[in-house]
mmCIF file of C-alpha atoms and ligand atoms in Angstrom:
data_model
loop_
_atom_site.group_PDB
_atom_site.id
_atom_site.type_symbol
_atom_site.label_atom_id
_atom_site.label_comp_id
_atom_site.label_asym_id
_atom_site.label_seq_id
_atom_site.Cartn_x
_atom_site.Cartn_y
_atom_site.Cartn_z
ATOM 1 C CA UNK P 245 19.507 19.993 0.728
ATOM 2 C CA UNK P 246 21.562 17.089 0.137
ATOM 3 C CA UNK P 247 21.245 13.603 -1.750
ATOM 4 C CA UNK P 248 22.065 10.964 0.684
ATOM 5 C CA UNK P 249 22.332 7.062 0.769
ATOM 6 C CA UNK P 250 22.335 6.151 4.314
ATOM 7 C CA UNK P 251 23.387 2.595 5.583
ATOM 8 C CA UNK P 252 25.620 2.603 8.332
ATOM 9 C CA UNK P 253 25.620 6.264 9.239
ATOM 10 C CA UNK P 254 25.052 7.335 13.153
ATOM 11 C CA UNK P 255 21.680 9.219 13.623
ATOM 12 C CA UNK P 256 23.494 11.421 15.559
ATOM 13 C CA UNK P 257 26.362 12.540 12.937
ATOM 14 C CA UNK P 258 23.708 13.827 10.694
ATOM 15 C CA UNK P 259 24.094 17.539 10.242
ATOM 16 C CA UNK P 260 21.445 18.081 7.507
ATOM 17 C CA UNK P 261 17.755 19.465 7.516
ATOM 18 C CA UNK P 262 16.369 18.120 4.415
ATOM 19 C CA UNK P 263 17.787 15.426 2.489
ATOM 20 C CA UNK P 264 16.672 14.571 -0.973
ATOM 21 C CA UNK P 265 16.821 10.999 -3.188
ATOM 22 C CA UNK P 266 16.808 9.399 0.444
ATOM 23 C CA UNK P 267 17.670 5.564 0.613
ATOM 24 C CA UNK P 268 17.554 3.796 3.761
ATOM 25 C CA UNK P 269 18.590 0.014 3.857
ATOM 26 C CA UNK P 270 17.800 -2.197 6.772
ATOM 27 C CA UNK P 271 18.271 -5.780 6.126
ATOM 28 C CA UNK P 272 16.562 -7.148 2.944
ATOM 29 C CA UNK P 273 14.508 -3.967 3.024
ATOM 30 C CA UNK P 274 14.896 -0.762 1.258
ATOM 31 C CA UNK P 275 12.858 2.608 1.558
ATOM 32 C CA UNK P 276 13.082 5.453 -0.693
ATOM 33 C CA UNK P 277 11.346 8.545 0.172
ATOM 34 C CA UNK P 278 11.651 11.490 -1.892
ATOM 35 C CA UNK P 279 12.972 13.428 0.971
ATOM 36 C CA UNK P 280 13.497 13.128 4.816
ATOM 37 C CA UNK P 281 13.422 16.328 6.550
ATOM 38 C CA UNK P 282 15.429 16.872 10.200
ATOM 39 C CA UNK P 283 13.518 18.820 12.555
ATOM 40 C CA UNK P 284 15.337 20.454 15.443
ATOM 41 C CA UNK P 285 13.858 21.624 18.671
ATOM 42 C CA UNK P 286 16.183 23.630 20.306
ATOM 43 C CA UNK P 287 14.115 24.078 23.614
ATOM 44 C CA UNK P 288 14.311 20.815 24.601
ATOM 45 C CA UNK P 289 17.714 19.671 22.351
ATOM 46 C CA UNK P 290 15.828 16.948 20.455
ATOM 47 C CA UNK P 291 15.670 16.139 16.673
ATOM 48 C CA UNK P 292 13.461 13.860 14.586
ATOM 49 C CA UNK P 293 12.992 12.824 11.361
ATOM 50 C CA UNK P 294 10.068 13.005 8.948
ATOM 51 C CA UNK P 295 9.634 11.042 5.402
ATOM 52 C CA UNK P 296 8.227 13.179 3.000
ATOM 53 C CA UNK P 297 7.036 11.841 -0.612
ATOM 54 C CA UNK P 298 5.561 13.543 -3.496
ATOM 55 C CA UNK P 299 2.552 12.589 -5.330
ATOM 56 C CA UNK P 300 1.578 13.880 -8.823
ATOM 57 C CA UNK P 301 -2.022 13.361 -8.257
ATOM 58 C CA UNK P 302 -4.606 15.611 -6.827
ATOM 59 C CA UNK P 303 -5.943 13.188 -3.851
ATOM 60 C CA UNK P 304 -4.024 11.258 -1.286
ATOM 61 C CA UNK P 305 -4.833 7.471 -1.203
ATOM 62 C CA UNK P 306 -4.131 5.043 1.582
ATOM 63 C CA UNK P 307 -1.556 3.406 -0.404
ATOM 64 C CA UNK P 308 0.438 6.716 0.011
ATOM 65 C CA UNK P 309 0.166 6.782 3.370
ATOM 66 C CA UNK P 310 1.269 3.007 3.711
ATOM 67 C CA UNK P 311 3.751 3.657 1.732
ATOM 68 C CA UNK P 312 5.207 6.616 4.386
ATOM 69 C CA UNK P 313 4.679 4.477 7.157
ATOM 70 C CA UNK P 314 7.121 1.910 5.693
ATOM 71 C CA UNK P 315 9.608 4.704 5.578
ATOM 72 C CA UNK P 316 8.987 5.794 9.066
ATOM 73 C CA UNK P 317 9.368 2.139 9.804
ATOM 74 C CA UNK P 318 12.759 1.451 8.160
ATOM 75 C CA UNK P 319 14.180 4.855 9.339
ATOM 76 C CA UNK P 320 12.937 3.650 12.873
ATOM 77 C CA UNK P 321 14.815 0.473 12.519
ATOM 78 C CA UNK P 322 17.926 2.033 10.753
ATOM 79 C CA UNK P 323 18.312 4.601 13.255
ATOM 80 C CA UNK P 324 16.795 3.165 16.447
ATOM 81 C CA UNK P 325 14.713 6.023 16.739
ATOM 82 C CA UNK P 326 10.661 6.776 16.868
ATOM 83 C CA UNK P 327 9.349 8.378 13.621
ATOM 84 C CA UNK P 328 5.920 9.569 14.639
ATOM 85 C CA UNK P 329 5.175 11.695 11.355
ATOM 86 C CA UNK P 330 5.626 12.161 7.943
ATOM 87 C CA UNK P 331 4.907 14.255 5.148
ATOM 88 C CA UNK P 332 2.558 14.158 1.891
ATOM 89 C CA UNK P 333 3.145 16.645 -0.990
ATOM 90 C CA UNK P 334 0.345 16.446 -3.594
ATOM 91 C CA UNK P 335 -1.232 17.836 -6.278
ATOM 92 C CA UNK P 336 -0.008 20.655 -8.773
ATOM 93 C CA UNK P 337 -0.632 22.845 -5.706
ATOM 94 C CA UNK P 338 2.077 21.519 -3.961
ATOM 95 C CA UNK P 339 -0.287 21.033 -0.805
ATOM 96 C CA UNK P 340 1.208 19.424 2.310
ATOM 97 C CA UNK P 341 -0.448 16.927 4.601
ATOM 98 C CA UNK P 342 1.338 16.106 7.879
ATOM 99 C CA UNK P 343 0.589 12.782 8.911
ATOM 100 C CA UNK P 344 0.674 11.101 12.312
ATOM 101 C CA UNK P 345 1.847 7.268 11.356
ATOM 102 C CA UNK P 346 1.381 5.229 14.694
ATOM 103 C CA UNK P 347 -1.528 3.411 13.376
ATOM 104 C CA UNK P 348 -0.425 2.843 10.069
ATOM 105 C CA UNK P 349 2.617 1.509 11.199
ATOM 106 C CA UNK P 350 1.744 -1.642 12.437
ATOM 107 C CA UNK P 351 -0.373 -2.217 8.914
ATOM 108 C CA UNK P 352 2.634 -1.664 7.150
ATOM 109 C CA UNK P 353 4.489 -3.870 9.615
ATOM 110 C CA UNK P 354 2.131 -6.661 8.990
ATOM 111 C CA UNK P 355 2.187 -6.187 5.012
ATOM 112 C CA UNK P 356 5.910 -6.457 5.093
ATOM 113 C CA UNK P 357 5.321 -9.785 6.774
ATOM 114 C CA UNK P 358 2.975 -10.972 4.363
ATOM 115 C CA UNK P 359 5.308 -10.117 1.434
ATOM 116 C CA UNK P 360 8.274 -11.846 3.482
ATOM 117 C CA UNK P 361 6.127 -14.704 3.663
ATOM 118 C CA UNK P 362 5.406 -14.958 0.080
ATOM 119 C CA UNK P 363 9.145 -14.285 -1.074
ATOM 120 C CA UNK P 364 10.258 -17.114 1.505
ATOM 121 C CA UNK P 365 7.559 -19.463 -0.455
ATOM 122 C CA UNK P 366 7.914 -20.819 -3.652
ATOM 123 C CA UNK P 367 3.982 -20.594 -3.971
ATOM 124 C CA UNK P 368 2.568 -17.857 -6.070
ATOM 125 C CA UNK P 369 0.774 -15.111 -4.510
ATOM 126 C CA UNK P 370 -3.192 -15.203 -5.348
ATOM 127 C CA UNK P 371 -3.782 -13.378 -8.558
ATOM 128 C CA UNK P 372 -6.340 -10.696 -7.398
ATOM 129 C CA UNK P 373 -6.973 -8.343 -10.203
ATOM 130 C CA UNK P 374 -7.629 -4.280 -8.497
ATOM 131 C CA UNK P 375 -7.792 -0.690 -8.882
ATOM 132 C CA UNK P 376 -3.821 -0.389 -8.996
ATOM 133 C CA UNK P 377 -3.721 -3.200 -12.042
ATOM 134 C CA UNK P 378 -4.050 -0.098 -14.542
ATOM 135 C CA UNK P 379 -0.390 1.313 -13.357
ATOM 136 C CA UNK P 380 1.560 -2.235 -12.979
ATOM 137 C CA UNK P 381 3.802 -3.542 -15.220
ATOM 138 C CA UNK P 382 2.032 -6.810 -15.021
ATOM 139 C CA UNK P 383 -1.141 -5.888 -15.997
ATOM 140 C CA UNK P 384 -1.471 -7.177 -19.291
ATOM 141 C CA UNK P 385 0.043 -10.626 -18.214
ATOM 142 C CA UNK P 386 -2.401 -10.635 -15.034
ATOM 143 C CA UNK P 387 -5.311 -9.910 -16.947
ATOM 144 C CA UNK P 388 -4.663 -12.839 -19.324
ATOM 145 C CA UNK P 389 -4.472 -15.255 -16.565
ATOM 146 C CA UNK P 390 -7.266 -13.926 -14.903
ATOM 147 C CA UNK P 391 -9.276 -14.530 -18.164
ATOM 148 C CA UNK P 392 -7.995 -17.872 -18.504
ATOM 149 C CA UNK P 393 -8.691 -19.108 -15.005
ATOM 150 C CA UNK P 394 -12.161 -16.868 -15.201
ATOM 151 C CA UNK P 395 -11.106 -15.328 -11.957
ATOM 152 C CA UNK P 396 -13.667 -14.076 -9.743
ATOM 153 C CA UNK P 397 -11.302 -10.699 -9.392
ATOM 154 C CA UNK P 398 -12.857 -10.004 -12.984
ATOM 155 C CA UNK P 399 -15.643 -8.905 -11.559
ATOM 156 C CA UNK P 400 -14.370 -5.214 -10.491
ATOM 157 C CA UNK P 401 -18.063 -4.764 -8.556
ATOM 158 C CA UNK P 402 -17.109 -7.293 -6.357
ATOM 159 C CA UNK P 403 -15.685 -6.221 -2.443
ATOM 160 C CA UNK P 404 -13.100 -8.175 -1.603
ATOM 161 C CA UNK P 405 -15.327 -9.575 1.412
ATOM 162 C CA UNK P 406 -17.890 -11.158 -0.872
ATOM 163 C CA UNK P 407 -15.103 -12.781 -3.086
ATOM 164 C CA UNK P 408 -13.678 -14.082 0.181
ATOM 165 C CA UNK P 409 -17.405 -15.346 1.200
ATOM 166 C CA UNK P 410 -17.936 -17.405 -2.367
ATOM 167 C CA UNK P 411 -14.348 -18.752 -1.942
ATOM 168 C CA UNK P 412 -15.336 -20.104 1.402
ATOM 169 C CA UNK P 413 -18.600 -21.792 -0.558
ATOM 170 C CA UNK P 414 -16.022 -23.133 -3.220
ATOM 171 C CA UNK P 415 -16.647 -20.678 -5.905
ATOM 172 C CA UNK P 416 -13.442 -19.548 -7.588
ATOM 173 C CA UNK P 417 -14.806 -18.674 -11.064
ATOM 174 C CA UNK P 418 -17.098 -16.992 -12.828
ATOM 175 C CA UNK P 419 -18.532 -19.632 -14.362
ATOM 176 C CA UNK P 420 -19.127 -21.607 -11.224
ATOM 177 C CA UNK P 421 -20.299 -18.190 -9.751
ATOM 178 C CA UNK P 422 -23.102 -18.389 -13.211
ATOM 179 C CA UNK P 423 -24.191 -21.671 -11.917
ATOM 180 C CA UNK P 424 -25.712 -20.171 -8.563
ATOM 181 C CA UNK P 425 -28.126 -17.720 -10.169
ATOM 182 C CA UNK P 426 -31.558 -18.441 -10.429
ATOM 183 C CA UNK P 427 -34.329 -16.882 -12.928
ATOM 184 C CA UNK P 428 -36.269 -14.304 -10.651
ATOM 185 C CA UNK P 429 -39.966 -15.606 -9.868
ATOM 186 C CA UNK P 430 -42.452 -14.338 -11.773
ATOM 187 C CA UNK P 431 -45.026 -12.090 -10.131
ATOM 188 C CA UNK P 432 -48.399 -14.069 -9.540
ATOM 189 C CA UNK P 433 -50.466 -11.593 -11.426
ATOM 190 C CA UNK P 434 -47.959 -12.579 -14.831
ATOM 191 C CA UNK P 435 -48.480 -16.287 -14.634
ATOM 192 C CA UNK P 436 -52.166 -16.538 -15.353
HETATM 193 S S1 SF4 U 56 -1.418 -6.477 -12.592
HETATM 194 FE FE1 SF4 U 56 -0.868 -8.114 -11.111
HETATM 195 S S2 SF4 U 56 0.674 -7.679 -10.197
HETATM 196 FE FE2 SF4 U 56 0.284 -5.804 -10.597
HETATM 197 S S3 SF4 U 56 -1.063 -5.136 -9.383
HETATM 198 FE FE3 SF4 U 56 -2.510 -6.181 -10.554
HETATM 199 S S4 SF4 U 56 -2.503 -8.342 -10.098
HETATM 200 FE FE4 SF4 U 56 -0.815 -7.254 -8.747
#
């Protein structure tokens, strides 16, 4: 195993089978998978690369798969190869999940394009509190801003789809939403 930082090395020159602390850089993008495995198929004399990420949680989430797809995207761009699979090693038991990335790479590409757009513009991205906020360094600031604005994302039970439906109706804050509530009609038997 060797720690490696790659920016310009040619794919054919690679001799290692497992590299850790891997840094792959292409254009403005940097990917840091925990390791990269080079699998050699002696039968047809081909090699392929698999990005590997370690997760200290007992479950694998969508974000872990997307990050792996991002690693594959950068490796593929860097070496002009196809990176079709990656591995996630998770839980204290070190379970390994091999993941086909073909359907996840377009999603990672779409997200990187969106991020590029946000960085290029001077506009701040919409603030949407979500379940990752607890782990985010901006948690306190974002929550305070959301409270000041009365942002709908404060209502954790509301889905993204429901929120966008309200936005289309011009409802952006919890206060605006509260005006849409009507008291329930009392059943007729109680009105006599
Ligand atoms: S705390 Fe702010 S920046 Fe971090 S995930 Fe939440 S909304 Fe996004």
